[in-house]
Short mmCIF file of C-alpha atoms in Angstrom, two decimals:
data_model
loop_
_atom_site.label_atom_id
_atom_site.label_comp_id
_atom_site.label_asym_id
_atom_site.label_seq_id
_atom_site.Cartn_x
_atom_site.Cartn_y
_atom_site.Cartn_z
CA MET I 1089 72.44 106.52 25.56
CA ALA I 1090 75.41 104.14 25.23
CA GLU I 1091 75.75 103.89 28.97
CA THR I 1092 72.05 103.08 29.40
CA GLU I 1093 72.19 100.36 26.76
CA LYS I 1094 75.36 99.05 28.41
CA GLY I 1095 73.65 99.05 31.78
CA GLU I 1096 70.63 97.17 30.45
CA LYS I 1097 72.88 94.60 28.88
CA GLY I 1098 74.72 94.26 32.13
CA GLU I 1099 71.41 93.53 33.97
CA LYS I 1100 70.38 91.03 31.36
CA VAL I 1101 73.70 89.22 31.60
CA LYS I 1102 73.46 89.28 35.36
CA GLY I 1103 69.88 87.82 35.19
CA VAL I 1104 71.02 85.10 32.86
CA ASN I 1105 73.87 84.29 35.29
CA VAL I 1106 71.53 84.17 38.26
CA SER I 1107 69.07 81.86 36.45
CA ALA I 1108 71.88 79.72 35.21
CA GLY I 1109 73.26 79.56 38.71
CA LYS I 1110 69.93 78.47 40.23
CA LEU I 1111 69.51 75.89 37.49
CA ALA I 1112 72.98 74.47 38.16
CA ILE I 1113 72.24 74.29 41.92
CA ASN I 1114 68.93 72.50 41.30
CA MET I 1115 70.50 70.13 38.88
CA GLN I 1116 73.27 69.32 41.43
CA LYS I 1117 70.66 68.71 44.15
CA ARG I 1118 68.77 66.32 41.94
CA LEU I 1119 71.99 64.54 41.03
CA THR I 1120 72.97 64.30 44.64
CA ARG I 1121 69.53 63.00 45.69
CA ALA I 1122 69.55 60.45 42.88
CA GLN I 1123 72.92 59.18 43.95
CA GLU I 1124 71.79 58.95 47.56
CA LYS I 1125 68.70 56.95 46.62
CA VAL I 1126 70.88 54.53 44.56
CA MET I 1127 73.24 54.12 47.46
CA GLN I 1128 70.34 53.47 49.90
CA LYS I 1129 68.78 50.89 47.55
CA LEU I 1130 72.15 49.17 47.21
CA GLY I 1131 72.47 49.14 50.99
CA LYS I 1132 75.57 51.21 50.93
CA ALA I 1133 73.91 54.04 52.79
CA ASP I 1134 71.37 53.93 55.63
CA GLU I 1135 67.98 55.57 55.09
CA THR I 1136 66.01 57.49 57.75
CA ARG I 1137 62.68 55.69 58.18
CA ASP I 1138 59.60 56.78 60.08
CA THR I 1139 57.00 54.05 60.18
CA THR I 1140 54.33 56.26 61.85
CA PHE I 1141 54.78 58.93 59.22
CA ASP I 1142 54.73 56.38 56.42
CA GLU I 1143 51.35 55.09 57.73
CA GLY I 1144 50.12 58.66 57.80
CA VAL I 1145 51.08 59.19 54.24
CA ALA I 1146 49.37 55.89 53.21
CA ASN I 1147 46.20 57.01 54.92
CA PHE I 1148 46.55 60.41 53.26
CA ASN I 1149 46.76 58.86 49.84
CA ARG I 1150 43.81 56.65 50.52
CA GLN I 1151 41.81 59.58 51.87
CA MET I 1152 42.63 61.65 48.84
CA VAL I 1153 41.56 58.90 46.42
CA GLU I 1154 38.31 58.25 48.32
CA GLY I 1155 37.56 61.92 48.50
CA ALA I 1156 38.09 62.39 44.73
CA LYS I 1157 35.82 59.48 44.04
CA LEU I 1158 33.13 60.91 46.34
CA GLN I 1159 33.45 64.30 44.68
CA LYS I 1160 33.19 62.77 41.22
CA ASP I 1161 30.13 60.59 42.07
CA LEU I 1162 28.39 63.46 43.85
CA LYS I 1163 28.77 65.69 40.80
CA ALA I 1164 27.42 62.90 38.63
CA TYR I 1165 24.42 62.59 41.03
CA LEU I 1166 23.83 66.43 40.68
CA LEU I 1167 24.00 66.03 36.94
CA ALA I 1168 21.41 63.26 37.14
CA VAL I 1169 19.18 65.51 39.31
CA LYS I 1170 19.45 68.23 36.70
CA THR I 1171 18.57 65.73 33.97
CA MET I 1172 15.56 64.55 35.95
CA HIS I 1173 14.47 68.13 36.42
CA GLU I 1174 14.62 68.77 32.74
CA ALA I 1175 12.63 65.56 32.01
CA SER I 1176 10.05 66.40 34.67
CA LYS I 1177 9.61 69.96 33.29
CA ARG I 1178 9.05 68.63 29.79
CA LEU I 1179 6.50 66.13 31.05
CA GLN I 1180 4.58 68.73 33.12
CA ASP I 1181 4.67 71.21 30.26
CA CYS I 1182 3.30 68.54 27.93
CA LEU I 1183 0.44 67.82 30.35
CA ALA I 1184 -0.34 71.59 30.78
CA GLU I 1185 -0.40 72.02 26.93
CA MET I 1186 -2.72 69.07 26.44
CA TYR I 1187 -5.05 69.97 29.29
CA GLU I 1188 -8.09 71.64 27.75
CA PRO I 1189 -9.52 74.74 29.45
CA ASP I 1190 -12.93 73.22 30.11
CA TRP I 1191 -11.52 70.14 31.87
CA PHE I 1192 -11.72 69.96 35.58
CA GLY I 1193 -8.77 71.48 37.49
CA LYS I 1194 -7.04 73.27 34.59
CA GLU I 1195 -5.71 76.03 36.84
CA GLU I 1196 -4.59 73.56 39.45
CA VAL I 1197 -2.70 71.48 36.87
CA ASP I 1198 -0.86 74.60 35.72
CA SER I 1199 -0.08 75.51 39.26
CA ILE I 1200 1.23 71.99 40.02
CA ALA I 1201 3.49 72.17 36.97
CA GLU I 1202 4.97 75.49 38.14
CA ASP I 1203 5.42 74.30 41.71
CA THR I 1204 7.11 71.13 40.53
CA ASP I 1205 9.58 73.09 38.44
CA MET I 1206 10.41 75.40 41.39
CA LEU I 1207 10.81 72.39 43.66
CA TRP I 1208 13.34 70.76 41.38
CA ILE I 1209 15.31 74.05 41.15
CA ASP I 1210 15.34 74.48 44.92
CA PHE I 1211 16.39 70.80 45.41
CA HIS I 1212 19.39 71.12 43.07
CA GLN I 1213 20.57 74.35 44.59
CA LYS I 1214 20.35 73.05 48.09
CA LEU I 1215 22.35 69.99 47.15
CA VAL I 1216 25.05 72.26 45.72
CA ASP I 1217 25.09 74.45 48.86
CA SER I 1218 24.99 71.71 51.43
CA ALA I 1219 27.14 69.04 49.78
CA ILE I 1220 29.27 70.11 46.78
CA ILE I 1221 30.60 73.43 48.23
CA ASN I 1222 31.51 71.74 51.49
CA LEU I 1223 33.19 68.80 49.79
CA ASP I 1224 35.06 71.05 47.32
CA SER I 1225 36.54 72.96 50.32
CA TYR I 1226 37.57 69.66 51.85
CA MET I 1227 39.29 68.46 48.68
CA ALA I 1228 41.01 71.81 48.10
CA GLN I 1229 43.49 71.14 50.96
CA PHE I 1230 44.97 67.93 49.47
CA PRO I 1231 47.16 69.45 46.72
CA ASP I 1232 49.05 71.66 49.23
CA VAL I 1233 49.55 68.70 51.70
CA LYS I 1234 50.63 66.47 48.86
CA THR I 1235 53.22 69.00 47.68
CA ARG I 1236 54.61 69.44 51.23
CA ILE I 1237 54.89 65.64 51.66
CA ALA I 1238 56.87 65.49 48.44
CA LYS I 1239 59.07 68.31 49.59
CA ARG I 1240 59.55 66.66 52.95
CA ASP I 1241 60.73 63.51 51.21
CA ARG I 1242 63.31 65.48 49.12
CA LYS I 1243 64.52 67.21 52.22
CA LEU I 1244 64.87 63.87 54.03
CA VAL I 1245 67.11 62.64 51.22
CA ASP I 1246 69.13 65.88 51.50
CA PHE I 1247 69.38 65.32 55.27
CA ASP I 1248 70.54 61.71 54.75
CA SER I 1249 73.00 62.81 52.09
CA ALA I 1250 74.45 65.51 54.40
CA ARG I 1251 74.83 62.97 57.18
CA HIS I 1252 76.67 60.54 54.98
CA HIS I 1253 78.91 63.20 53.64
CA MET I 1254 79.68 64.34 57.18
CA ALA I 1255 80.39 60.78 58.25
CA SER I 1256 82.68 60.12 55.29
CA LEU I 1257 84.74 63.23 56.10
CA GLN I 1258 85.07 62.32 59.69
CA LYS I 1259 86.22 58.80 58.83
CA GLY I 1260 88.85 60.03 56.35
CA LYS I 1261 92.53 59.52 57.11
CA LYS I 1262 93.30 63.12 56.46
CA LYS I 1263 90.80 65.23 58.15
CA ASP I 1264 90.14 68.62 56.61
CA GLU I 1265 88.66 70.74 59.35
CA VAL I 1266 87.41 73.41 56.91
CA LYS I 1267 85.48 70.76 54.90
CA ILE I 1268 84.23 69.12 58.09
CA ALA I 1269 82.98 72.45 59.37
CA LYS I 1270 81.26 73.30 56.14
CA ALA I 1271 79.67 69.79 56.00
CA GLU I 1272 78.52 70.21 59.61
CA GLU I 1273 76.96 73.49 58.76
CA GLU I 1274 75.13 72.00 55.69
CA LEU I 1275 73.98 69.04 57.84
CA GLY I 1276 72.49 71.37 60.42
CA ARG I 1277 70.72 73.45 57.74
CA ALA I 1278 69.32 70.29 55.98
CA GLN I 1279 68.22 68.84 59.36
CA LYS I 1280 66.44 72.04 60.33
CA VAL I 1281 64.53 72.28 57.03
CA PHE I 1282 63.58 68.69 57.16
CA GLU I 1283 62.42 68.73 60.77
CA GLU I 1284 60.28 71.78 60.31
CA LEU I 1285 58.37 70.14 57.46
CA ASN I 1286 58.29 66.82 59.28
CA VAL I 1287 56.87 68.18 62.54
CA ASP I 1288 54.12 70.13 60.74
CA LEU I 1289 53.08 67.11 58.71
CA GLN I 1290 53.32 64.77 61.75
CA GLU I 1291 50.61 66.92 63.43
CA GLU I 1292 48.59 67.62 60.30
CA LEU I 1293 48.20 64.21 58.75
CA PRO I 1294 46.40 62.52 61.63
CA THR I 1295 44.07 65.50 62.02
CA LEU I 1296 43.31 65.50 58.28
CA TRP I 1297 42.69 61.71 58.43
CA ASN I 1298 40.19 62.04 61.25
CA SER I 1299 38.38 64.91 59.52
CA ARG I 1300 37.05 62.57 56.82
CA ILE I 1301 34.46 61.27 59.24
CA GLY I 1302 33.07 64.72 59.84
CA ILE I 1303 32.97 65.54 56.16
CA TYR I 1304 31.12 62.27 55.34
CA VAL I 1305 28.62 62.96 58.14
CA THR I 1306 28.04 66.50 57.14
CA THR I 1307 27.73 65.69 53.40
CA PHE I 1308 25.34 62.81 53.62
CA GLN I 1309 23.24 64.19 56.52
CA SER I 1310 22.74 67.38 54.51
CA MET I 1311 21.86 65.39 51.39
CA ALA I 1312 19.52 63.15 53.34
CA GLY I 1313 17.69 66.06 54.92
CA VAL I 1314 17.40 67.96 51.66
CA THR I 1315 16.22 64.84 49.76
CA GLU I 1316 13.66 63.94 52.46
CA LYS I 1317 12.14 67.42 52.28
CA PHE I 1318 12.14 67.37 48.51
CA HIS I 1319 10.32 64.04 48.29
CA LYS I 1320 7.90 65.10 50.96
CA GLU I 1321 6.90 68.16 49.03
CA MET I 1322 6.96 66.33 45.77
CA GLY I 1323 4.65 63.73 47.28
CA LYS I 1324 2.12 66.39 48.13
CA LEU I 1325 2.15 67.66 44.59
CA SER I 1326 1.80 64.16 43.25
CA HIS I 1327 -1.11 63.51 45.54
CA ASN I 1328 -2.79 66.73 44.35
CA LEU I 1329 -2.25 65.76 40.71
CA ASN I 1330 -3.66 62.34 41.39
CA ASP I 1331 -6.79 63.88 42.85
CA VAL I 1332 -7.24 66.19 39.91
CA MET I 1333 -6.86 63.19 37.49
CA GLY I 1334 -9.47 61.30 39.50
CA LYS I 1335 -11.93 64.18 39.35
CA LEU I 1336 -11.24 64.60 35.66
CA GLU I 1337 -12.16 60.95 35.20
CA ASP I 1338 -15.38 61.53 37.20
CA GLN I 1339 -16.16 64.46 34.91
CA ARG I 1340 -15.64 62.30 31.96
CA ASN I 1341 -17.96 59.57 33.24
CA VAL I 1342 -20.66 62.11 34.03
CA ASN I 1343 -20.41 63.62 30.51
CA GLU I 1344 -20.40 60.18 28.98
CA ALA I 1345 -23.44 59.19 30.96
CA ALA I 1346 -25.24 62.34 29.94
CA SER I 1347 -24.33 61.72 26.34
CA ASN I 1348 -25.63 58.16 26.49
CA HIS I 1349 -28.82 59.37 28.12
CA ASN I 1350 -29.38 61.88 25.40
CA THR I 1351 -28.70 59.26 22.76
CA GLU I 1352 -31.12 56.85 24.43
CA SER I 1353 -33.73 59.50 24.67
CA ASP I 1354 -33.32 60.14 20.98
CA THR I 1355 -34.11 56.44 20.28
CA ILE I 1356 -37.22 56.31 22.55
CA PRO I 1357 -40.25 56.27 20.23
CA LYS I 1358 -42.66 59.13 20.18
CA SER I 1359 -46.10 58.57 21.63
CA PRO I 1360 -48.44 57.69 18.80
CA PRO I 1361 -51.57 59.75 18.32
CA LYS I 1362 -54.51 58.45 20.33
CA LEU I 1363 -58.27 58.69 20.22
CA ASP I 1364 -59.89 61.86 21.61
CA SER I 1365 -60.85 61.70 25.22
CA SER I 1366 -64.60 61.21 24.62
CA ALA I 1367 -64.01 58.15 22.38
CA ALA I 1368 -61.42 56.77 24.80
CA ALA I 1369 -63.88 57.17 27.65
CA GLU I 1370 -66.53 55.26 25.80
CA ASP I 1371 -64.08 52.45 25.00
CA LEU I 1372 -62.99 52.28 28.64
CA ASP I 1373 -66.61 52.07 29.87
CA SER I 1374 -67.49 49.29 27.46
CA SER I 1375 -64.28 47.38 28.21
CA ALA I 1376 -64.80 47.78 31.93
CA ALA I 1377 -68.27 46.24 31.65
CA ALA I 1378 -66.97 43.35 29.65
CA GLU I 1379 -64.15 42.73 32.12
CA ASP I 1380 -66.49 42.94 35.09
CA ASN I 1381 -68.54 40.26 33.63
CA ALA I 1382 -65.40 38.20 33.05
CA VAL I 1383 -64.22 38.67 36.54
CA THR I 1384 -67.50 37.41 37.89
CA ASN I 1385 -67.01 34.19 35.94
CA GLY I 1386 -63.72 33.32 37.72
CA SER I 1387 -60.13 34.39 38.41
CA SER I 1388 -56.83 33.53 36.74
CA ASP I 1389 -54.29 31.14 38.12
CA SER I 1390 -50.66 32.13 38.39
CA GLY I 1391 -49.86 30.44 35.07
CA GLU I 1392 -52.94 31.79 33.26
CA LEU I 1393 -54.18 35.17 32.10
CA PRO I 1394 -57.07 36.68 33.91
CA PRO I 1395 -60.33 36.46 32.07
CA GLY I 1396 -60.74 39.14 29.36
CA VAL I 1397 -56.93 39.75 29.17
CA LEU I 1398 -55.49 39.26 25.65
CA TYR I 1399 -51.78 39.07 26.55
CA LYS I 1400 -49.07 40.73 28.61
CA VAL I 1401 -46.55 43.40 27.71
CA LYS I 1402 -43.47 44.78 29.51
CA ALA I 1403 -42.71 48.43 29.58
CA LEU I 1404 -39.26 49.18 27.94
CA HIS I 1405 -39.34 52.95 28.85
CA ASP I 1406 -40.98 55.14 31.41
CA TYR I 1407 -44.20 56.69 30.17
CA ALA I 1408 -45.76 59.71 31.85
CA ALA I 1409 -49.47 60.07 31.30
CA THR I 1410 -50.47 63.41 29.77
CA ASP I 1411 -54.31 62.79 29.82
CA GLY I 1412 -56.63 61.28 32.44
CA ASP I 1413 -57.36 58.26 30.16
CA GLU I 1414 -53.72 57.31 29.84
CA LEU I 1415 -51.83 54.69 31.82
CA GLU I 1416 -48.60 55.81 33.39
CA MET I 1417 -45.80 53.20 33.32
CA LYS I 1418 -42.37 52.68 34.62
CA SER I 1419 -39.74 50.76 32.81
CA GLY I 1420 -39.96 47.05 33.67
CA GLU I 1421 -43.65 47.09 34.77
CA VAL I 1422 -45.90 44.38 33.33
CA VAL I 1423 -49.23 45.46 31.81
CA LEU I 1424 -52.27 43.23 31.00
CA VAL I 1425 -53.56 44.15 27.61
CA LEU I 1426 -57.41 44.43 27.23
CA PRO I 1427 -59.57 44.49 24.16
CA PHE I 1428 -61.34 47.74 23.14
CA ASP I 1429 -65.12 47.46 23.15
CA ALA I 1430 -65.19 49.16 19.80
CA PRO I 1431 -62.15 47.85 17.94
CA ASP I 1432 -62.80 50.04 14.88
CA GLU I 1433 -62.33 53.15 17.08
CA GLN I 1434 -58.91 51.95 18.41
CA ASP I 1435 -56.19 54.37 17.26
CA ASP I 1436 -53.14 52.69 15.66
CA GLY I 1437 -50.17 52.33 17.99
CA TRP I 1438 -52.20 52.48 21.19
CA LEU I 1439 -53.23 49.67 23.54
CA LEU I 1440 -55.63 49.43 26.47
CA GLY I 1441 -54.50 47.85 29.64
CA VAL I 1442 -54.13 47.60 33.41
CA LYS I 1443 -51.02 47.07 35.43
CA GLU I 1444 -50.51 43.46 36.51
CA SER I 1445 -49.56 44.78 40.03
CA HIS I 1446 -53.03 46.30 40.34
CA TRP I 1447 -54.74 43.07 39.29
CA LEU I 1448 -52.78 41.05 41.76
CA ALA I 1449 -53.51 43.39 44.61
CA ASN I 1450 -57.18 44.07 43.83
CA LYS I 1451 -58.38 41.29 41.52
CA ASN I 1452 -60.12 43.79 39.28
CA LEU I 1453 -59.38 45.47 35.94
CA SER I 1454 -60.90 48.81 36.65
CA ALA I 1455 -57.69 50.94 36.85
CA ARG I 1456 -57.16 50.78 33.14
CA GLY I 1457 -55.81 53.27 30.62
CA VAL I 1458 -54.37 53.55 27.17
CA PHE I 1459 -50.62 53.58 26.47
CA PRO I 1460 -48.28 53.62 23.47
CA GLU I 1461 -47.53 50.14 22.13
CA ASN I 1462 -44.06 51.02 20.97
CA PHE I 1463 -43.10 51.73 24.61
CA THR I 1464 -43.66 48.05 25.37
CA GLN I 1465 -42.59 44.56 24.41
CA ARG I 1466 -44.77 41.52 24.43
CA CYS I 1467 -43.85 38.96 27.08
#
């Protein structure tokens, strides 16, 4: 037991020593790099510069910023699409709830609401599949490249520091071959690490920079195609809904006209009771004889009533004759009112007359008949 505990303690101490050793090495590297950068800024040490690579890094930084902005704005657009979907669904649901079962196109309105909801869902998902996923994959490569650029910069400082250390040893009055050999070995190692990173990035940065065109084309072409299809299908649904609303309006107008007709029919006066047919026939015969005598005495001018005519009336409503002694009238027709031969036998609310059109065409008052007075208006 004691030995085991001693062994575990030994491992722990060893682990602490290893960690402490790595920490010390890292701290020394940071200190050396800081000193090297200060010397370079003061002009006391030359700095390895690569203009082409610096331009590539500048392009990379610009590309990363632009890509992040596109990614952010595209996600905001998708959020807006989702919000529009929710608003559209609430509106369609409201219409479906208000739409009464006996209205025209109830089933079609419900179907349009369901199809509209499914179309929004499909539109959002296709935008995610064709744009967001593709753009997310594109942006996922930047953190790794950024990390390797930073590491390459650190290794460049290490390489410059190793060069300067090697140069200082070679210029010294007392040359220590052991130190020079060690410095040369460190320089070779620093150069190798730097060049490996540098070569990879020199090849990768221009390729990554050129890839932005492809990602923009793919993203916006996909969005344009999906959006075009969405609006085309939505346009069909909107057209169908517009047709349903138009036919609903037609239905309302028809119902309103029918209601008005029924109301108007209710206000049309009832036909008053009239004389029995035998009495009416006697009146008509006597009136006809009187009018025939009047006609033989002359004819009326356009501004005067024909002889024997009391006055004119205009039919306000259609009247369908129910007996042979009645005069059938259409709304708007003018009737010449004639006197009954036996006024005491005239029934209240009934008049005797002949259509003015018959008089003008035939110049006689023979086609006479009785009609309800309250269907006419004196003119």
